[in-house]
């Protein structure tokens, strides 16, 4: 395949513009054009082709560290190459000479692909993929090099780069399932460095302005890759790429893009790998299920790398997939590679970069002789030309990406020349930590043309090379030897640093900016704003022309995206650069540029994305100026760092460079009053000069309190006007923020500047600084801000708060809550809480209105003073009627032409006026140059026409007193106030406000002209600054505490005990809010309304606005700076209003409440489990959820049943005097009186309030496993137990099935007891008959039904024959225990379990099973009850002693039944007795018994001979050999013994049956895994396992080679075990005779048997039964300390019990178990401890932990055969893969000594037979017997296993094989006898004769 087809149009077609001097490349373009156009020109000389080949190589590896071509690079290069080509085409058309190799066709050229089918001639060059010949539907192999959010970049053969869009990453069906998930789809499917097959979708080839942009778009969809693939084409060992369709329990469903088949891979193959749905992965075919169209696969890396596809008929080129490996032969050697033939029909080529030796020398062709066999993988397939590219790269053959040990930009001085090809270039070995192959194109050897290159660079010489790129798929570094490449500071992106000054050439100019290129080829972007210093750069400056070289400074470099700036101030800056947050230092001066301008400051950006913020105070602005008018976005500014927090990436900077500011000594402080002179006016503020040296600004909204006066005042202000009093609100640098508002100035000393000055209940003046939908922000001094939620801002809800308030509005705010930690203040702006206490608002309005008038008329001819005198309020003035309008009569005044008079129509009285007439009226108001007059006769006549006019006004007003209540008439209603006249005082004129600070935009009360209202004198004219009489409407006056008497006090003195008149202003659920006195606030608690607690709603008869008489009962806490805002505690209880002052001390007295008192309380708060209530002002109570009711339905609706303010009546069950807190229990209507009477007795503190017989509510905390019952929560810290028999009334199979954890239940307390250790035990019952025992109706119901609901509480109630029911509590091989009631348990021995034979009691009588039986015996003294479940009525006691030891004699032949089969023999029950005898395995048969389980089973009837009787030890030894039976003449006993006679032996009769005592402990009440405590795990279980059985069988089958020493050891070991069994049996018998029921009894028992682990473990189980886990742990620790150090087995038993306890109750249990395990290792045999823990993990199915433990065990005990066999056993149980088992066997054989290997292999084979993998076991036996064919013991075991499987054909084949062996006669006799017995068992007479004949032949041959 041709390497670079697009080179035919010029070598610049890929990336020539990356070189420093592009002109140099044109010297080669002619050569390439003339000679390289293979497809169009039939000329292909060697040198020219080689040059083209070299050019192609070069083009694949762009410089500057880039691994692919950019669009601009490809476009420009291609345009230049096409232009050069056209010129050379015309010039050289006639001069072309015929090629020396004219016979070669176009197929031989580099620019075309050779498929091997179109022509019979061989190609000269190997197939190569180029940008020209790549076409859609090509299949390529690539490596993922980038995974982005929306696409994937793939490196292709030849160094090209392709892209995969996210929608082409996986199938559409798989994409739909992932639409809603987050994250990148691409990252879930593939990862960087993964080898993937892909298909070419298209190659973009867009011509735009003469430029060509080419990009390869690929697809990873398997439906495209495996198009046409069928199940028939799949073969074993084929490697396929699949996508995970779904993850199942045991494996993964795989998808191949075709619907005809799917794949499955077990999880064992990817045990440790994390696999996600949709992931792309490679796997190898292991098996094909054509019936179900399923392929079974494996992802084993070793298998994948070695799998080779085989020849298959019908294989087409569509079935060839990139990455596929096969065997191939060398067909021929080409100039730049080799041709291979493969799969019979196909040929492919390997280029020189994909040979097996990456460091190819000059003699590389010698390595590939014809027909040499090689392994190769497919690189690409072109279906259209049938061209195939292959690779021999050793890394790719192993499915590994070739390592790349060099980086772009690195310089290597000593690169060794491997080979010089004058047509292509240099092949190098680059010295790095690991030598790497390198290649230098012929064009990159020198900046100048070099002749005789091969002489300059000889093989083995050294060269200095710079790496410019890499081919990822081939693992080849591309370099250059040009001297220019070693110059300059920037060669790759890694060399670029922020702040670096560089010279670059303009490549492209776009509307968004310019693309510039450094000399090394690295490109960068200069954004449009950075192309000039100008404010708005609309288009690029003229300097930016293509090809121009300019100087730039690097702004940042992230992800190979470099940005530069051309701003001169940045390029030429000499200041330090800020390129990271870590470099920031306080005081650092640097340059930055503005990116954003806000009202509160600017954002400034520095190098490498570092950003800082400049607050408004640091902008250096003149007062009143805005930042937008001084600065612009993009402006370069000099900054000084003020502060920084690098961790949070915050930097604060300042434009004020000098850090030492000149501050005058008299600089005004926050909250101070200053004077200022207006300097200038701006649209948003007034700039003033303060104290002559400081500047300040008054924002427009801070000129006046009244919204309407702000604009008027602003329009009249001029420079030079002086403000005598201004408040400093804030200080911004050297600029003061001022306010001229009278409300703020007058209360300056009270306005807070710190949060510590604010207290709940205080009222402060402030101003609104912002309004949002949720509420208003109110600011005080500085930046101290509070927030008022929307519901607290207004009394009546409004749609938008902007309709009720405006930014800058003066408000009074009531502090609700202060949180100093979060610096948050919650406010209320409601007028009801924040009303002004005086008339300051209207006074300030008139003062400012007067000031506005003075400013307005200050320039008129008449002075304002004279003007004001003439038109003073109350004067009579004369004017001429100028006009009569709808709104009134207009008057003109001769002496004051600027003043206009207005008489409203209702003020004309009886007078009639005409235009031009002269009238005399009374001045009632003067505002904004308009004088309001009245012609009403009563007003005009009230003024004396004689004397001075003002005398009347002063005289009448003098009679008024402050706060006096008078009647007034509304004369005029204006926007903000109204004019009134007071008839009682000679119609004195007064003014009343219509609004307040907080209500300026809210609707005010509507008054009508002439309306009579009651008002209160608020300010006298003599004391008022405006000289007016201020009147307040009565509602406002009343709020201020005025009274109608003239002698009313300014402020009343109140104290505790005072009776007051108060008005209710709000009714809340738990309190009344009232106002009284001079704006004083109080509250009445809900318990201070009535004397008794009979009323459910004490506030029911009270209304808002109602006046009540109350008594002050307590001082209130301070809620503000003055007494006006105190909240007093009041009471309106009748007894208190009438009583003496001494009674008020009662609330503060000692808490008088006591337990069992009945109280009424009111709900304050309802939590999930608690209700908080108030009993009185200073006493609280709480009610637990389970104390609120006993009914489950009510408990479920706990939170719904209670609401704030609701009355609750309850009984006190707990008193906390310190916290003054009571705990209540709600009184229900049913049992209220009974409960009260019942509980008048003292209650024990230990059991709280719970007593026997109580009906209470509970919540199921835990459902205990097995028959543990229920664990019920009945209090906050109190729990009880419900016995399994107390859950329901009737006896049902699963009484616990209807309950779940968290369920509420109604229960009755049966018993409350306390143990010696102090723990409380409460026994409960859920039986409905007990709960309703007091109901006559329920009693009748149960009597009539006939259902027995009672339980036997005492053993005295039981007598023989009594029918009972019960639940199985525990079961073992001897019988079971059942629970008859919570007090009685009964034993059922094995023989009484059923009339039929019970083979497996654990299976037939599982724990929890309901059984019916009758009592056999009951002993009240010992507490033992015997029960039988048998239906027959025969008395068992008559038969138990039919035969005793004295009746037996040695030599007797007896009948019996096999009770249990053990590895060492059979336990046989002697007929007609309870005696059990042991028949040892050696006494079973005359021949060796290899597998005892295959010979006998439990229940078999047998005959035996008594060999030995030991009456003292209660032992009988039996023999079952046929020789015993046949030689004895005694007549056999009757074999047809009744099954009823088979009675289990008591433990005293046969202690040897307790061989597995550790497994069968009978515990009092098993409740969990830890309670079926813990010796379930036999520490010596492997000694009694099948493994040891088989070993013993081997020894027996091997003959009598066991020496006496081994026999002695075995007998000693057997005696030791026998002693242990006896001890255990005695302990169990003692425990069962007198089972301890209390901790004290257990303490006695452990003192008597301190070394008995059995007793200690039962003690632990008992404590766990009481749910006392901590106590159980304490007992375990005591046991470990107490048991003698020599008793290792006993200690180990306790350790194992401790494991089980922590495994159930540890938190977290894994860590708890590990801690105990580590401790146990220090005291016990490590191997036994490990085995015990492993057994526990297996039993509790914690497979992962078991695997981890086994892994550690195989390393620690690697020479232990037992450990390795447990590993195999566990793996087989978990159904691990066969390959996994094989790996374990390999590891074991490497670790085990030689002497143990045969034993290990044979035991492994046996396990495989038994666990369902007979094929593996069979192959393992065959392997052993191949090495040891004379081991009859192995043959015997092998035969036994096959016989057990039952495949007759295999068994007979095996027998035929073994009987043909040449073995000693004794062994052959054993084998023939076994063969004969087998055939007899089959019953085939012909086969029996065959065996006999074969044995006869053997005898004859041996004799011969």
Coordinates of C-alpha atoms in Angstrom, one line a residue, residues 420-571:
X420 CA 20.5 5.5 6.0
X421 CA 18.1 5.3 3.1
X422 CA 18.9 8.1 0.7
X423 CA 15.4 8.0 -0.7
X424 CA 13.6 8.0 2.7
X425 CA 15.7 9.2 5.5
X426 CA 17.6 8.2 8.6
X427 CA 16.6 5.3 10.9
X428 CA 17.9 6.1 14.4
X429 CA 18.2 4.6 17.9
X430 CA 17.4 7.4 20.3
X431 CA 19.1 7.0 23.7
X432 CA 16.5 7.4 26.5
X433 CA 16.1 5.4 29.7
X434 CA 14.9 2.7 27.2
X435 CA 16.2 3.1 23.7
X436 CA 13.5 4.1 21.2
X437 CA 13.4 3.8 17.4
X438 CA 13.5 7.1 15.6
X439 CA 13.1 8.3 12.0
X440 CA 14.2 11.5 10.4
X441 CA 12.8 12.3 7.0
X442 CA 15.2 13.1 4.2
X443 CA 13.8 16.7 4.2
X444 CA 14.5 17.2 7.9
X445 CA 18.2 16.3 7.8
X446 CA 19.4 19.8 7.1
X447 CA 18.2 23.3 6.4
X448 CA 20.1 23.3 3.2
X449 CA 20.3 20.7 0.4
X450 CA 22.8 18.1 1.3
X451 CA 24.6 15.9 -1.2
X452 CA 26.0 12.5 -0.5
X453 CA 23.9 12.1 2.6
X454 CA 24.8 8.5 3.0
X455 CA 28.4 9.4 3.4
X456 CA 27.7 12.0 6.1
X457 CA 25.5 9.6 8.1
X458 CA 27.1 6.2 8.1
X459 CA 25.7 3.3 10.0
X460 CA 26.8 3.5 13.6
X461 CA 27.6 7.2 13.6
X462 CA 26.1 9.6 16.1
X463 CA 23.7 12.5 15.3
X464 CA 22.0 15.3 17.3
X465 CA 18.3 15.0 16.9
X466 CA 15.3 16.8 18.2
X467 CA 12.0 14.9 18.6
X468 CA 9.1 16.6 16.7
X469 CA 6.4 13.9 17.1
X470 CA 5.5 10.3 17.5
X471 CA 3.7 7.5 15.8
X472 CA 1.6 6.0 18.6
X473 CA 0.6 2.8 16.8
X474 CA 4.2 2.0 15.5
X475 CA 6.0 3.4 18.6
X476 CA 8.4 5.4 16.4
X477 CA 9.7 8.8 17.3
X478 CA 9.9 11.4 14.4
X479 CA 12.8 13.8 14.6
X480 CA 14.8 16.5 12.8
X481 CA 18.4 17.3 12.4
X482 CA 18.0 20.9 11.2
X483 CA 20.0 23.4 13.0
X484 CA 17.1 25.9 13.0
X485 CA 15.1 23.4 15.1
X486 CA 17.6 23.8 17.9
X487 CA 17.3 27.6 18.0
X488 CA 14.7 29.7 19.7
X489 CA 13.1 29.4 23.1
X490 CA 9.9 27.8 21.9
X491 CA 9.7 24.6 20.1
X492 CA 6.7 22.8 21.6
X493 CA 3.7 23.8 23.7
X494 CA 5.6 22.8 26.8
X495 CA 8.1 25.5 26.2
X496 CA 5.6 28.2 26.3
X497 CA 5.3 30.1 29.6
X498 CA 2.8 32.8 30.6
X499 CA 4.4 36.3 30.3
X500 CA 7.0 35.2 27.7
X501 CA 7.8 37.8 25.0
X502 CA 7.9 36.1 21.6
X503 CA 8.2 36.9 18.0
X504 CA 5.5 35.4 15.8
X505 CA 4.2 35.5 12.2
X506 CA 0.6 36.3 11.4
X507 CA -0.9 33.2 9.7
X508 CA -4.6 34.0 9.6
X509 CA -6.7 37.0 10.4
X510 CA -10.3 36.3 11.4
X511 CA -13.0 38.6 12.8
X512 CA -12.5 37.1 16.2
X513 CA -8.7 37.6 16.2
X514 CA -5.5 36.5 14.6
X515 CA -3.7 33.1 14.4
X516 CA 0.0 33.6 14.8
X517 CA 2.8 31.1 14.5
X518 CA 6.1 30.9 16.3
X519 CA 9.3 30.0 14.5
X520 CA 9.0 26.4 15.7
X521 CA 5.5 26.0 14.2
X522 CA 3.5 26.3 17.5
X523 CA 0.4 28.4 16.9
X524 CA -1.4 30.8 19.1
X525 CA -4.4 33.1 19.1
X526 CA -4.4 36.8 19.6
X527 CA -8.0 37.7 20.5
X528 CA -9.5 40.8 18.9
X529 CA -9.6 42.9 22.1
X530 CA -5.8 42.3 22.6
X531 CA -4.9 43.4 19.1
X532 CA -4.9 47.1 20.1
X533 CA -5.0 49.4 23.1
X534 CA -8.1 51.1 21.8
X535 CA -11.3 50.9 23.8
X536 CA -13.5 49.2 21.2
X537 CA -11.7 47.2 18.6
X538 CA -14.2 46.4 15.9
X539 CA -11.9 45.0 13.3
X540 CA -8.2 43.9 13.3
X541 CA -5.7 46.7 12.9
X542 CA -3.8 47.2 9.7
X543 CA -0.6 45.9 11.2
X544 CA -2.1 42.4 11.3
X545 CA -1.4 41.3 7.8
X546 CA -0.8 37.7 6.8
X547 CA 3.0 37.1 6.9
X548 CA 3.8 40.1 9.2
X549 CA 6.2 39.4 12.0
X550 CA 5.2 41.1 15.3
X551 CA 6.2 40.9 18.9
X552 CA 3.7 39.5 21.4
X553 CA 3.5 38.5 25.0
X554 CA 2.0 35.2 26.1
X555 CA -1.2 35.6 28.2
X556 CA -1.8 31.9 29.0
X557 CA -1.3 28.3 27.9
X558 CA -3.9 25.7 28.7
X559 CA -4.5 22.4 27.0
X560 CA -2.3 23.4 24.0
X561 CA -4.4 26.6 23.6
X562 CA -2.0 29.6 23.7
X563 CA -3.3 33.1 23.8
X564 CA -1.1 36.2 23.2
X565 CA -1.5 39.9 23.4
X566 CA -0.3 42.8 21.2
X567 CA -1.2 45.6 23.7
X568 CA 1.9 47.7 23.9
X569 CA 1.5 48.5 27.6
X570 CA 1.5 44.7 28.4
X571 CA 4.3 43.8 25.9

